Short mmCIF file of C-alpha atoms and ligand atoms in Angstrom, two decimals:
data_model
loop_
_atom_site.label_atom_id
_atom_site.label_comp_id
_atom_site.label_asym_id
_atom_site.label_seq_id
_atom_site.Cartn_x
_atom_site.Cartn_y
_atom_site.Cartn_z
CA MET A 1 66.61 65.87 78.59
CA SER A 2 70.00 66.24 76.93
CA ALA A 3 70.04 68.13 73.61
CA ASN A 4 71.74 65.25 71.83
CA ARG A 5 69.74 62.49 73.39
CA PRO A 6 70.76 59.34 71.52
CA ALA A 7 68.25 56.81 70.29
CA ALA A 8 70.24 54.07 71.87
CA VAL A 9 73.36 53.26 73.79
CA VAL A 10 74.68 49.77 73.13
CA VAL A 11 76.97 48.23 75.73
CA LEU A 12 79.04 45.28 74.52
CA ALA A 13 79.32 42.68 77.24
CA ALA A 14 79.03 39.28 75.59
CA GLY A 15 82.67 38.29 75.66
CA GLU A 16 84.08 35.77 78.11
CA GLY A 17 87.15 37.78 78.89
CA THR A 18 89.48 34.79 78.52
CA ARG A 19 92.46 36.85 79.60
CA MET A 20 90.92 37.32 83.06
CA LYS A 21 91.32 33.56 83.68
CA SER A 22 88.23 33.60 85.85
CA LYS A 23 85.03 31.68 86.62
CA THR A 24 83.28 35.05 86.76
CA PRO A 25 82.41 36.71 83.45
CA LYS A 26 84.78 39.64 82.90
CA VAL A 27 82.15 42.37 83.02
CA LEU A 28 80.94 41.22 86.45
CA HIS A 29 84.30 41.77 88.12
CA ASP A 30 84.05 44.55 90.67
CA ILE A 31 85.93 47.77 91.17
CA ALA A 32 84.95 50.32 93.79
CA GLY A 33 81.71 48.54 94.66
CA ARG A 34 80.34 48.26 91.15
CA SER A 35 80.73 45.71 88.36
CA LEU A 36 82.68 46.74 85.27
CA VAL A 37 79.49 46.71 83.22
CA GLY A 38 77.71 48.59 86.03
CA HIS A 39 80.17 51.46 85.73
CA VAL A 40 79.60 51.61 81.98
CA VAL A 41 75.81 51.45 82.33
CA SER A 42 75.92 54.23 84.94
CA ALA A 43 77.94 56.47 82.60
CA ALA A 44 75.66 55.58 79.66
CA ARG A 45 72.58 56.56 81.66
CA GLU A 46 73.92 60.11 81.88
CA LEU A 47 73.22 60.39 78.14
CA ASP A 48 69.55 59.69 78.91
CA PRO A 49 69.16 57.42 75.87
CA GLU A 50 65.81 56.29 74.54
CA HIS A 51 67.06 52.69 74.84
CA LEU A 52 69.95 51.17 76.74
CA VAL A 53 70.82 47.75 75.39
CA VAL A 54 73.48 45.49 76.84
CA VAL A 55 74.67 42.72 74.54
CA VAL A 56 75.12 39.55 76.56
CA GLY A 57 76.40 36.14 75.51
CA HIS A 58 78.97 34.37 77.64
CA ALA A 59 77.33 33.49 80.99
CA SER A 60 74.34 35.53 79.82
CA GLU A 61 72.06 34.34 82.62
CA GLN A 62 74.46 35.59 85.25
CA VAL A 63 74.96 38.93 83.51
CA GLU A 64 71.20 39.35 82.91
CA GLU A 65 70.40 38.59 86.51
CA HIS A 66 72.99 41.11 87.66
CA LEU A 67 71.58 43.80 85.37
CA GLY A 68 68.00 42.97 86.40
CA THR A 69 68.88 43.30 90.07
CA HIS A 70 71.02 46.42 89.94
CA TYR A 71 70.16 48.21 86.70
CA ALA A 72 66.45 47.85 86.13
CA GLY A 73 65.31 49.33 82.84
CA THR A 74 68.28 48.11 80.80
CA ARG A 75 67.41 45.81 77.92
CA THR A 76 69.55 42.93 76.82
CA ALA A 77 70.29 41.50 73.39
CA TYR A 78 71.58 37.97 73.14
CA GLN A 79 74.66 37.15 71.10
CA ALA A 80 74.87 33.36 71.06
CA GLU A 81 78.39 33.22 69.67
CA GLN A 82 80.95 35.92 70.13
CA ASN A 83 81.63 36.61 66.48
CA GLY A 84 83.06 40.04 67.10
CA THR A 85 82.11 43.55 68.18
CA GLY A 86 80.41 44.31 64.84
CA HIS A 87 78.27 41.21 65.14
CA ALA A 88 77.41 42.17 68.71
CA VAL A 89 76.12 45.60 67.65
CA ARG A 90 74.11 43.92 64.89
CA MET A 91 72.41 41.77 67.57
CA ALA A 92 71.57 44.92 69.55
CA LEU A 93 69.99 46.65 66.54
CA GLU A 94 67.97 43.50 65.79
CA GLU A 95 66.78 43.45 69.39
CA LEU A 96 65.62 47.05 69.10
CA GLY A 97 63.71 46.01 65.97
CA PRO A 98 60.69 48.13 65.06
CA ALA A 99 61.15 50.40 68.09
CA TRP A 100 64.47 51.38 66.62
CA GLY A 101 62.96 52.07 63.17
CA SER A 102 60.32 54.42 64.56
CA LEU A 103 63.00 56.57 66.18
CA GLN A 104 64.58 57.33 62.85
CA ALA A 105 61.88 59.89 62.12
CA GLY A 106 62.60 61.89 65.28
CA GLY A 107 64.42 65.22 65.70
CA SER A 108 68.03 66.12 66.40
CA GLY A 109 70.17 63.27 67.62
CA ALA A 110 67.21 60.88 67.35
CA GLY A 111 69.05 58.48 65.11
CA THR A 112 72.31 58.40 67.03
CA VAL A 113 73.59 55.11 68.38
CA VAL A 114 76.40 55.26 70.91
CA VAL A 115 78.43 52.08 71.36
CA VAL A 116 80.58 51.45 74.42
CA CYS A 117 82.45 48.38 75.61
CA GLY A 118 81.43 46.79 78.87
CA ASP A 119 85.05 46.62 79.97
CA THR A 120 85.99 50.33 80.13
CA PRO A 121 84.78 51.20 83.64
CA LEU A 122 86.59 54.54 83.97
CA LEU A 123 84.71 56.17 81.12
CA SER A 124 82.78 59.14 82.49
CA GLY A 125 79.34 60.40 81.58
CA GLU A 126 80.93 63.79 80.74
CA THR A 127 83.20 62.22 78.15
CA LEU A 128 80.26 60.38 76.57
CA THR A 129 78.23 63.58 76.49
CA ALA A 130 81.13 65.46 74.90
CA LEU A 131 81.44 62.74 72.25
CA ALA A 132 77.72 62.92 71.43
CA SER A 133 77.93 66.74 71.13
CA THR A 134 80.96 66.62 68.81
CA HIS A 135 79.23 63.99 66.73
CA ALA A 136 76.10 66.11 66.34
CA ALA A 137 77.93 69.43 65.85
CA ASP A 138 80.23 68.06 63.15
CA GLY A 139 77.44 66.18 61.39
CA ASN A 140 79.51 62.99 61.31
CA ALA A 141 78.41 59.56 60.18
CA VAL A 142 80.64 58.19 62.92
CA THR A 143 82.75 59.74 65.64
CA VAL A 144 85.25 57.57 67.47
CA LEU A 145 86.68 58.39 70.87
CA THR A 146 90.45 57.95 70.72
CA ALA A 147 93.34 58.51 73.08
CA GLU A 148 97.11 58.72 73.00
CA VAL A 149 98.43 56.05 75.31
CA PRO A 150 101.96 55.32 76.52
CA ASP A 151 101.58 51.63 75.61
CA SER A 152 99.16 50.77 72.81
CA THR A 153 99.70 46.99 73.00
CA GLY A 154 96.44 45.10 72.43
CA TYR A 155 94.40 48.08 71.29
CA GLY A 156 93.07 48.92 67.81
CA ARG A 157 95.30 51.61 66.24
CA ILE A 158 93.90 54.79 64.71
CA VAL A 159 95.29 55.19 61.21
CA ARG A 160 95.19 58.76 59.90
CA ASP A 161 95.79 60.21 56.45
CA ALA A 162 99.33 61.62 56.46
CA ALA A 163 98.28 64.73 54.54
CA THR A 164 94.88 65.66 56.01
CA GLY A 165 95.05 63.95 59.41
CA ALA A 166 91.62 62.46 58.80
CA VAL A 167 90.96 59.02 60.30
CA THR A 168 91.06 56.42 57.55
CA ALA A 169 90.83 53.16 59.46
CA ILE A 170 91.17 51.33 62.75
CA VAL A 171 93.54 48.38 62.63
CA GLU A 172 93.41 45.76 65.36
CA HIS A 173 96.67 44.93 67.13
CA LYS A 174 96.65 41.37 65.81
CA ASP A 175 96.18 42.60 62.22
CA ALA A 176 98.58 45.53 62.39
CA THR A 177 101.89 45.90 60.56
CA GLU A 178 105.04 46.90 62.47
CA ALA A 179 104.57 50.51 61.36
CA GLU A 180 100.92 50.51 62.49
CA ARG A 181 101.85 48.98 65.82
CA ALA A 182 104.07 51.99 66.48
CA ILE A 183 100.96 54.25 66.46
CA ARG A 184 100.11 55.42 69.96
CA GLU A 185 96.66 56.77 69.20
CA ILE A 186 94.19 54.01 69.95
CA ASN A 187 90.51 53.17 69.65
CA SER A 188 88.75 53.46 73.00
CA GLY A 189 85.95 51.23 71.75
CA VAL A 190 83.49 54.11 72.16
CA PHE A 191 81.64 55.44 69.12
CA ALA A 192 78.73 57.64 68.16
CA PHE A 193 77.09 56.53 64.91
CA ASP A 194 74.34 57.66 62.64
CA GLY A 195 72.16 54.63 63.33
CA GLN A 196 70.90 54.12 59.82
CA LEU A 197 74.37 54.31 58.28
CA LEU A 198 75.65 52.00 61.02
CA ALA A 199 72.99 49.40 60.26
CA ASP A 200 73.79 49.53 56.54
CA ALA A 201 77.56 49.34 57.05
CA LEU A 202 77.31 46.42 59.51
CA GLY A 203 75.81 44.39 56.68
CA LYS A 204 79.04 44.90 54.76
CA VAL A 205 81.54 44.01 57.48
CA ARG A 206 83.57 40.92 56.57
CA THR A 207 85.47 38.41 58.68
CA ASP A 208 88.73 38.20 56.74
CA ASN A 209 90.95 39.15 59.65
CA SER A 210 93.25 37.28 62.00
CA GLN A 211 90.43 36.56 64.50
CA GLY A 212 87.81 35.64 61.87
CA GLU A 213 85.43 38.11 63.52
CA GLU A 214 83.10 40.90 62.43
CA TYR A 215 84.95 43.97 63.67
CA LEU A 216 82.87 47.01 64.54
CA THR A 217 85.98 49.03 63.81
CA ASP A 218 85.72 48.12 60.10
CA VAL A 219 82.56 50.25 59.90
CA LEU A 220 84.77 53.34 59.91
CA GLY A 221 86.61 52.40 56.74
CA ILE A 222 83.35 51.32 55.06
CA LEU A 223 81.65 54.64 55.84
CA ARG A 224 84.67 56.64 54.79
CA GLU A 225 84.95 54.83 51.46
CA ALA A 226 81.26 55.53 50.85
CA GLY A 227 82.07 59.24 51.22
CA HIS A 228 80.66 59.85 54.71
CA ARG A 229 82.19 62.06 57.39
CA VAL A 230 84.33 60.14 59.86
CA GLY A 231 85.40 62.08 62.91
CA ALA A 232 87.54 61.45 65.96
CA SER A 233 87.43 62.98 69.36
CA VAL A 234 90.62 62.65 71.40
CA ALA A 235 90.01 62.01 75.09
CA GLY A 236 91.64 64.55 77.39
CA ASP A 237 92.80 61.85 79.77
CA HIS A 238 93.83 58.55 78.23
CA ARG A 239 93.42 56.77 81.56
CA GLU A 240 89.67 57.15 81.24
CA ILE A 241 89.44 54.67 78.39
CA LEU A 242 91.52 51.91 79.98
CA GLY A 243 90.05 48.64 78.73
CA ILE A 244 90.16 45.78 81.21
CA ASN A 245 91.36 42.53 79.69
CA ASN A 246 93.34 41.02 82.56
CA ARG A 247 93.69 41.33 86.33
CA VAL A 248 96.66 43.64 86.17
CA GLN A 249 94.49 46.14 84.27
CA LEU A 250 91.66 45.44 86.73
CA ALA A 251 93.90 46.51 89.61
CA GLU A 252 95.14 49.53 87.67
CA ALA A 253 91.56 50.65 86.94
CA ARG A 254 90.64 50.20 90.59
CA ARG A 255 93.58 52.34 91.65
CA LEU A 256 92.78 55.09 89.16
CA LEU A 257 89.10 55.18 90.07
CA ASN A 258 89.95 55.22 93.76
CA GLU A 259 92.26 58.17 93.17
CA ARG A 260 89.50 59.96 91.30
CA LEU A 261 86.98 59.35 94.10
CA LEU A 262 89.37 60.48 96.83
CA GLU A 263 90.36 63.58 94.88
CA ARG A 264 86.70 64.49 94.58
CA ALA A 265 86.23 64.01 98.34
CA MET A 266 89.33 66.07 99.17
CA MET A 267 88.23 68.89 96.86
CA ALA A 268 84.93 68.86 98.73
CA GLY A 269 86.67 69.39 102.07
CA VAL A 270 87.53 65.91 103.35
CA THR A 271 90.99 65.26 104.81
CA VAL A 272 92.47 62.01 103.54
CA VAL A 273 95.72 61.59 105.40
CA ASP A 274 97.26 58.99 103.09
CA PRO A 275 95.22 58.50 99.89
CA SER A 276 97.39 55.61 98.73
CA SER A 277 96.24 53.44 101.65
CA VAL A 278 92.54 54.35 101.61
CA GLN A 279 89.94 52.59 99.45
CA VAL A 280 86.45 53.88 98.80
CA ASP A 281 83.48 52.66 96.80
CA VAL A 282 81.67 54.94 94.37
CA THR A 283 78.64 54.95 96.68
CA VAL A 284 80.45 56.40 99.72
CA THR A 285 79.54 59.95 100.76
CA PHE A 286 81.23 62.46 103.07
CA GLU A 287 80.48 65.72 104.78
CA ARG A 288 83.18 68.36 104.96
CA ASP A 289 85.93 68.23 107.54
CA ALA A 290 85.60 64.49 107.82
CA VAL A 291 89.03 62.90 108.35
CA VAL A 292 90.09 59.54 106.96
CA HIS A 293 93.22 58.01 108.48
CA PRO A 294 95.51 55.48 106.73
CA GLY A 295 94.57 51.87 106.08
CA THR A 296 90.85 52.52 105.82
CA GLN A 297 88.31 50.87 103.51
CA LEU A 298 84.93 52.56 103.12
CA LEU A 299 82.45 50.39 101.26
CA GLY A 300 78.88 50.37 100.00
CA ALA A 301 76.50 53.04 101.22
CA THR A 302 78.84 54.30 103.92
CA HIS A 303 78.48 57.92 104.98
CA ILE A 304 81.01 59.87 107.05
CA GLY A 305 79.58 62.93 108.79
CA GLU A 306 81.10 66.34 109.41
CA ASP A 307 84.15 66.37 111.70
CA ALA A 308 83.98 62.59 112.10
CA GLU A 309 87.31 60.74 112.09
CA VAL A 310 87.66 57.21 110.81
CA GLY A 311 90.72 54.96 110.86
CA PRO A 312 93.45 54.05 110.95
CA ASN A 313 92.95 50.43 109.89
CA THR A 314 89.19 50.47 109.70
CA ARG A 315 86.68 48.80 107.38
CA LEU A 316 83.17 50.21 107.22
CA ARG A 317 80.44 48.77 104.99
CA ASN A 318 76.99 50.36 104.63
CA THR A 319 77.68 52.26 107.82
CA THR A 320 76.67 55.78 108.80
CA VAL A 321 79.13 57.66 110.97
CA GLY A 322 77.55 60.66 112.71
CA ARG A 323 79.06 64.09 113.06
CA GLY A 324 82.11 64.27 115.25
CA ALA A 325 82.18 60.53 115.88
CA ARG A 326 85.50 58.70 116.27
CA VAL A 327 86.04 55.24 114.77
CA ASP A 328 89.48 53.75 115.36
CA ASN A 329 90.78 50.34 114.22
CA ALA A 330 87.28 49.00 113.79
CA VAL A 331 85.13 46.91 111.46
CA ALA A 332 81.45 47.75 110.97
CA ASP A 333 78.77 46.35 108.68
CA ASP A 334 75.30 47.87 108.33
CA ALA A 335 75.73 49.91 111.47
CA VAL A 336 74.72 53.40 112.53
CA ILE A 337 77.20 55.32 114.68
CA GLY A 338 75.68 58.36 116.34
CA GLU A 339 76.97 61.90 116.63
CA SER A 340 80.12 62.16 118.76
CA ALA A 341 80.01 58.44 119.48
CA SER A 342 83.24 56.51 119.93
CA VAL A 343 84.13 53.14 118.46
CA GLY A 344 87.30 51.16 119.14
CA PRO A 345 90.18 50.86 119.09
CA TYR A 346 89.48 47.24 118.07
CA ALA A 347 85.72 47.01 117.90
CA TYR A 348 83.40 45.02 115.62
CA LEU A 349 79.93 46.34 114.90
CA ARG A 350 77.79 43.82 113.07
CA PRO A 351 74.52 44.41 111.21
CA GLY A 352 71.79 46.18 113.13
CA THR A 353 74.04 47.99 115.59
CA LYS A 354 72.80 51.48 116.39
CA LEU A 355 74.99 53.57 118.64
CA GLY A 356 73.27 56.67 119.98
CA PRO A 357 74.90 60.07 120.28
CA LYS A 358 78.00 60.07 122.53
CA ALA A 359 77.68 56.31 123.03
CA LYS A 360 80.78 54.13 123.19
CA ALA A 361 81.75 50.71 121.89
CA GLY A 362 85.30 50.43 123.22
CA THR A 363 88.18 48.01 122.96
CA TYR A 364 87.49 44.39 122.02
CA VAL A 365 83.77 45.00 121.94
CA GLU A 366 81.48 43.19 119.51
CA MET A 367 77.89 44.27 118.92
CA LYS A 368 75.08 42.88 116.78
CA ASN A 369 71.45 43.92 116.41
CA ALA A 370 71.86 46.23 119.37
CA THR A 371 70.46 49.67 120.07
CA ILE A 372 72.64 51.63 122.47
CA GLY A 373 71.17 54.83 123.89
CA GLU A 374 72.73 58.27 124.14
CA GLY A 375 75.83 58.44 126.32
CA THR A 376 75.79 54.72 127.15
CA LYS A 377 79.20 53.08 127.34
CA VAL A 378 80.35 49.55 126.69
CA PRO A 379 84.04 50.23 127.17
CA HIS A 380 85.88 46.91 127.31
CA LEU A 381 85.94 43.26 126.20
CA SER A 382 82.24 42.61 125.76
CA TYR A 383 79.68 41.02 123.44
CA VAL A 384 76.36 42.82 123.08
CA GLY A 385 73.99 40.84 120.85
CA ASP A 386 70.23 41.33 120.42
CA ALA A 387 69.92 44.08 122.98
CA THR A 388 68.37 47.43 123.77
CA ILE A 389 70.20 49.63 126.26
CA GLY A 390 68.81 52.99 127.43
CA GLU A 391 70.66 56.25 128.01
CA TYR A 392 73.74 56.95 130.13
CA SER A 393 74.20 53.40 131.34
CA ASN A 394 77.58 51.77 131.84
CA ILE A 395 78.20 48.13 131.05
CA GLY A 396 81.10 46.69 133.07
CA ALA A 397 84.13 45.19 131.40
CA SER A 398 83.96 41.66 130.10
CA SER A 399 80.19 41.32 129.91
CA VAL A 400 78.33 38.97 127.59
CA PHE A 401 74.77 39.29 126.39
CA VAL A 402 73.96 35.60 126.25
CA ASN A 403 71.46 35.69 123.39
CA TYR A 404 71.52 32.15 122.05
CA ASP A 405 70.06 29.10 123.77
CA GLY A 406 71.28 26.74 121.07
CA GLU A 407 68.06 27.05 119.07
CA ALA A 408 66.80 30.61 119.11
CA LYS A 409 68.08 34.12 119.74
CA HIS A 410 66.60 36.14 122.62
CA HIS A 411 66.59 39.81 123.53
CA THR A 412 68.07 41.64 126.53
CA THR A 413 66.77 45.02 127.65
CA ILE A 414 68.76 47.26 129.97
CA GLY A 415 67.32 50.57 131.11
CA SER A 416 68.79 54.06 131.44
CA HIS A 417 71.36 55.13 134.08
CA CYS A 418 72.19 51.51 134.95
CA LYS A 419 75.62 50.44 136.20
CA THR A 420 76.20 46.80 135.53
CA GLY A 421 79.23 45.14 137.09
CA SER A 422 82.20 43.64 135.34
CA ASP A 423 82.03 40.08 134.08
CA ASN A 424 78.25 39.89 133.93
CA MET A 425 76.30 37.38 131.84
CA PHE A 426 72.85 38.63 130.82
CA VAL A 427 71.02 35.43 129.97
CA ALA A 428 68.31 36.49 127.53
CA PRO A 429 65.43 37.03 127.57
CA VAL A 430 66.02 39.29 130.56
CA THR A 431 65.37 42.90 131.56
CA VAL A 432 67.33 45.21 133.87
CA GLY A 433 65.22 48.18 135.00
CA ASP A 434 66.18 51.86 134.95
CA GLY A 435 68.78 52.94 137.49
CA ALA A 436 69.56 49.36 138.56
CA TYR A 437 73.02 48.04 139.54
CA THR A 438 74.38 44.54 139.18
CA ALA A 439 77.32 43.07 141.08
CA ALA A 440 80.53 42.04 139.35
CA GLY A 441 80.62 38.42 138.26
CA SER A 442 76.86 38.05 138.21
CA VAL A 443 74.95 35.71 135.94
CA ILE A 444 71.70 37.59 135.48
CA THR A 445 68.93 35.16 134.62
CA LYS A 446 66.01 36.96 136.25
CA ASP A 447 64.64 40.44 135.60
CA VAL A 448 66.14 43.16 137.83
CA PRO A 449 63.60 45.74 139.07
CA PRO A 450 64.43 49.44 138.60
CA GLY A 451 66.76 50.87 141.22
CA SER A 452 67.78 47.54 142.79
CA LEU A 453 71.16 45.84 143.10
CA ALA A 454 71.27 42.32 141.69
CA VAL A 455 73.89 39.93 143.07
CA ALA A 456 73.98 36.57 141.32
CA ARG A 457 77.21 34.76 142.16
CA GLY A 458 78.61 32.22 144.62
CA GLN A 459 79.72 33.44 148.06
CA GLN A 460 83.47 33.63 148.66
CA ARG A 461 84.94 31.14 151.17
CA ASN A 462 88.61 31.42 152.44
CA ILE A 463 90.19 28.17 153.67
CA GLU A 464 93.02 29.36 155.90
CA GLY A 465 96.36 27.53 155.98
CA TRP A 466 95.46 25.45 152.93
CA VAL A 467 98.79 26.15 151.12
CA ALA A 468 100.96 25.22 154.10
CA ARG A 469 99.06 21.92 154.45
CA LYS A 470 98.65 20.95 150.81
CA ARG A 471 101.76 22.54 149.21
CA PRO A 472 104.37 22.39 151.96
CA GLY A 473 107.81 23.72 151.01
CA SER A 474 106.53 25.36 147.81
CA ALA A 475 107.43 28.94 146.89
CA ALA A 476 103.83 29.85 147.63
CA ALA A 477 104.08 28.28 151.10
CA GLN A 478 107.34 30.16 151.80
CA ALA A 479 105.84 33.48 150.69
CA ALA A 480 102.81 32.87 152.88
CA GLN A 481 105.07 32.02 155.83
CA ALA A 482 107.11 35.24 155.33
CA ALA A 483 103.93 37.30 155.17
CA ALA A 484 102.69 35.68 158.39
CA GLU A 485 105.98 36.50 160.15
CA VAL A 486 105.73 40.18 159.11
CA VAL A 487 102.20 40.34 160.50
CA GLU A 488 103.45 38.72 163.76
CA GLN A 489 106.40 41.14 164.18
CA GLU A 490 104.26 44.19 163.43
CA GLY A 491 101.48 42.94 165.61
C1 UD1 B 1 88.33 46.27 71.27
C2 UD1 B 1 88.45 46.98 69.93
C3 UD1 B 1 89.77 47.72 69.88
C4 UD1 B 1 89.86 48.69 71.03
C5 UD1 B 1 89.60 48.00 72.39
C6 UD1 B 1 89.42 49.02 73.47
C7 UD1 B 1 87.28 45.77 68.12
C8 UD1 B 1 87.40 44.80 67.02
N1 UD1 B 1 88.39 46.02 68.85
O1 UD1 B 1 89.39 45.31 71.37
O2 UD1 B 1 89.91 48.43 68.66
O3 UD1 B 1 91.11 49.33 71.06
O4 UD1 B 1 88.38 47.22 72.33
O5 UD1 B 1 89.33 48.45 74.75
O6 UD1 B 1 86.21 46.30 68.30
N2 UD1 B 1 82.30 41.73 72.77
C9 UD1 B 1 81.04 41.23 72.53
N3 UD1 B 1 80.88 40.32 71.53
C10 UD1 B 1 81.89 39.89 70.76
C11 UD1 B 1 83.19 40.41 71.02
C12 UD1 B 1 83.36 41.33 72.04
O7 UD1 B 1 80.07 41.60 73.19
O8 UD1 B 1 81.65 39.08 69.89
C13 UD1 B 1 82.47 42.69 73.88
C14 UD1 B 1 83.36 42.19 74.98
O9 UD1 B 1 82.59 41.55 76.00
C15 UD1 B 1 84.01 43.47 75.50
C16 UD1 B 1 84.01 44.37 74.29
O10 UD1 B 1 83.09 43.83 73.36
O11 UD1 B 1 83.26 44.07 76.52
C17 UD1 B 1 85.39 44.45 73.66
O12 UD1 B 1 85.83 43.13 73.36
P1 UD1 B 1 87.31 42.72 73.63
O13 UD1 B 1 87.46 41.28 73.27
O14 UD1 B 1 87.76 43.15 74.97
O15 UD1 B 1 88.02 43.58 72.49
P2 UD1 B 1 89.50 44.14 72.50
O16 UD1 B 1 90.40 43.11 72.00
O17 UD1 B 1 89.81 44.75 73.81
MG1 MG B 2 88.85 44.83 75.66
#
């Protein structure tokens, strides 16, 4: 348990996010495989708070369902109308009700309430922890996380006393004078409060501002005027507190987070050939000496093993790539690629594909719900759906596992050390025994016993002289004539 364990973290996520111009509530937009609010909740959890309350309002059912599915254990407070960030925090404290009151009697840090906005996804748990420590160490009534930014447009400005440097107020962009707008130090929207003082001050917040809202930021001035300690902690990296209000900022946050994730991977021994063209989700994991080539997207619970190489131009979702495997120009969803296996170039592995060690899914090969044994190769132009193939078998080029009869899907089983011919159709349900061969062009509808050769195709018939009779004078007929003359002379 952290030394400064806060009583509560309140995440503000009730706003519509009008500037996103979206059907989806702002905080449910995704970057790096997690919603904006999900990133904030994940960082907040690192503080190990007694309570984690998310204030919901706009599209609350959607946001609540999302939190319930992905972030069990978070509580929600309902803010029917978005009357401002101060009002939102008031709703959270009301939701905590008596539980909140009982915490007041606790030990160090027990009465601390940390407030974060649901739209600052880059905020790290470390920064929140540092803020909580500063707050406790300095004995502040409130500590605000600030940052110096190159462009402060839209943010609340931090106004400091010219003589002492102490924070005197936060002025919202819309309410700021020209001089205040020139200030580059801004409010990140993250605060640590003494909970009791916060509750009292929220009762005094007014709405006489340009937006007619209860601003949480006004609590600072109120506490200061009442003689309490107001502190500020300046974030080391201003990019961490980027607030997302529109899709340009959404893309910027995604880029920054991606950079952070790839840097972490590279520092841990992963080669990323061209970081600017590679995208990873927060849930992706690597072993050292993995190599990621350009144009690659790694999503969800994807794992890249030691010495494995993925890309270029590859998209893997929830896919495990075994040690030393090679995945080139491929797409895979919910697949498992074994050690030293080879995929692509130009392969598509759909859910339920399991490639054994040293197995191969080659060029223009699609697989689905298929288990491919060790060393088995499907090298070219094939569809393998609903199948089990044993070890060290070879599937000829241009084969189709015919799994669908128009109503139901059926399974094909092929044994170990089989050599099936090119252009085979395996009409499921069907089984090919161990060590069996099949002839090229066969349509396999009946089980093939182990060790036999199955031939299932029409016999070839040559009708001699057909071209001369049916296509007289054509180029084909002339070529045939010339060939016949050569045979005659040589004979
Ligand atoms: C807010 C801050 C500003 C700061 C900026 C940082 C205030 C008054 N302003 O401005 O000082 O620089 O964040 O990104 O606090 N929300 C609610 N209920 C409401 C209003 C907002 O839950 O009634 C939530 C929103 O969903 C959002 C967060 O609070 O997640 C911030 O609201 P937003 O409208 O984005 O405030 P900003 O204008 O960005
Ligand atoms: Mg905002």
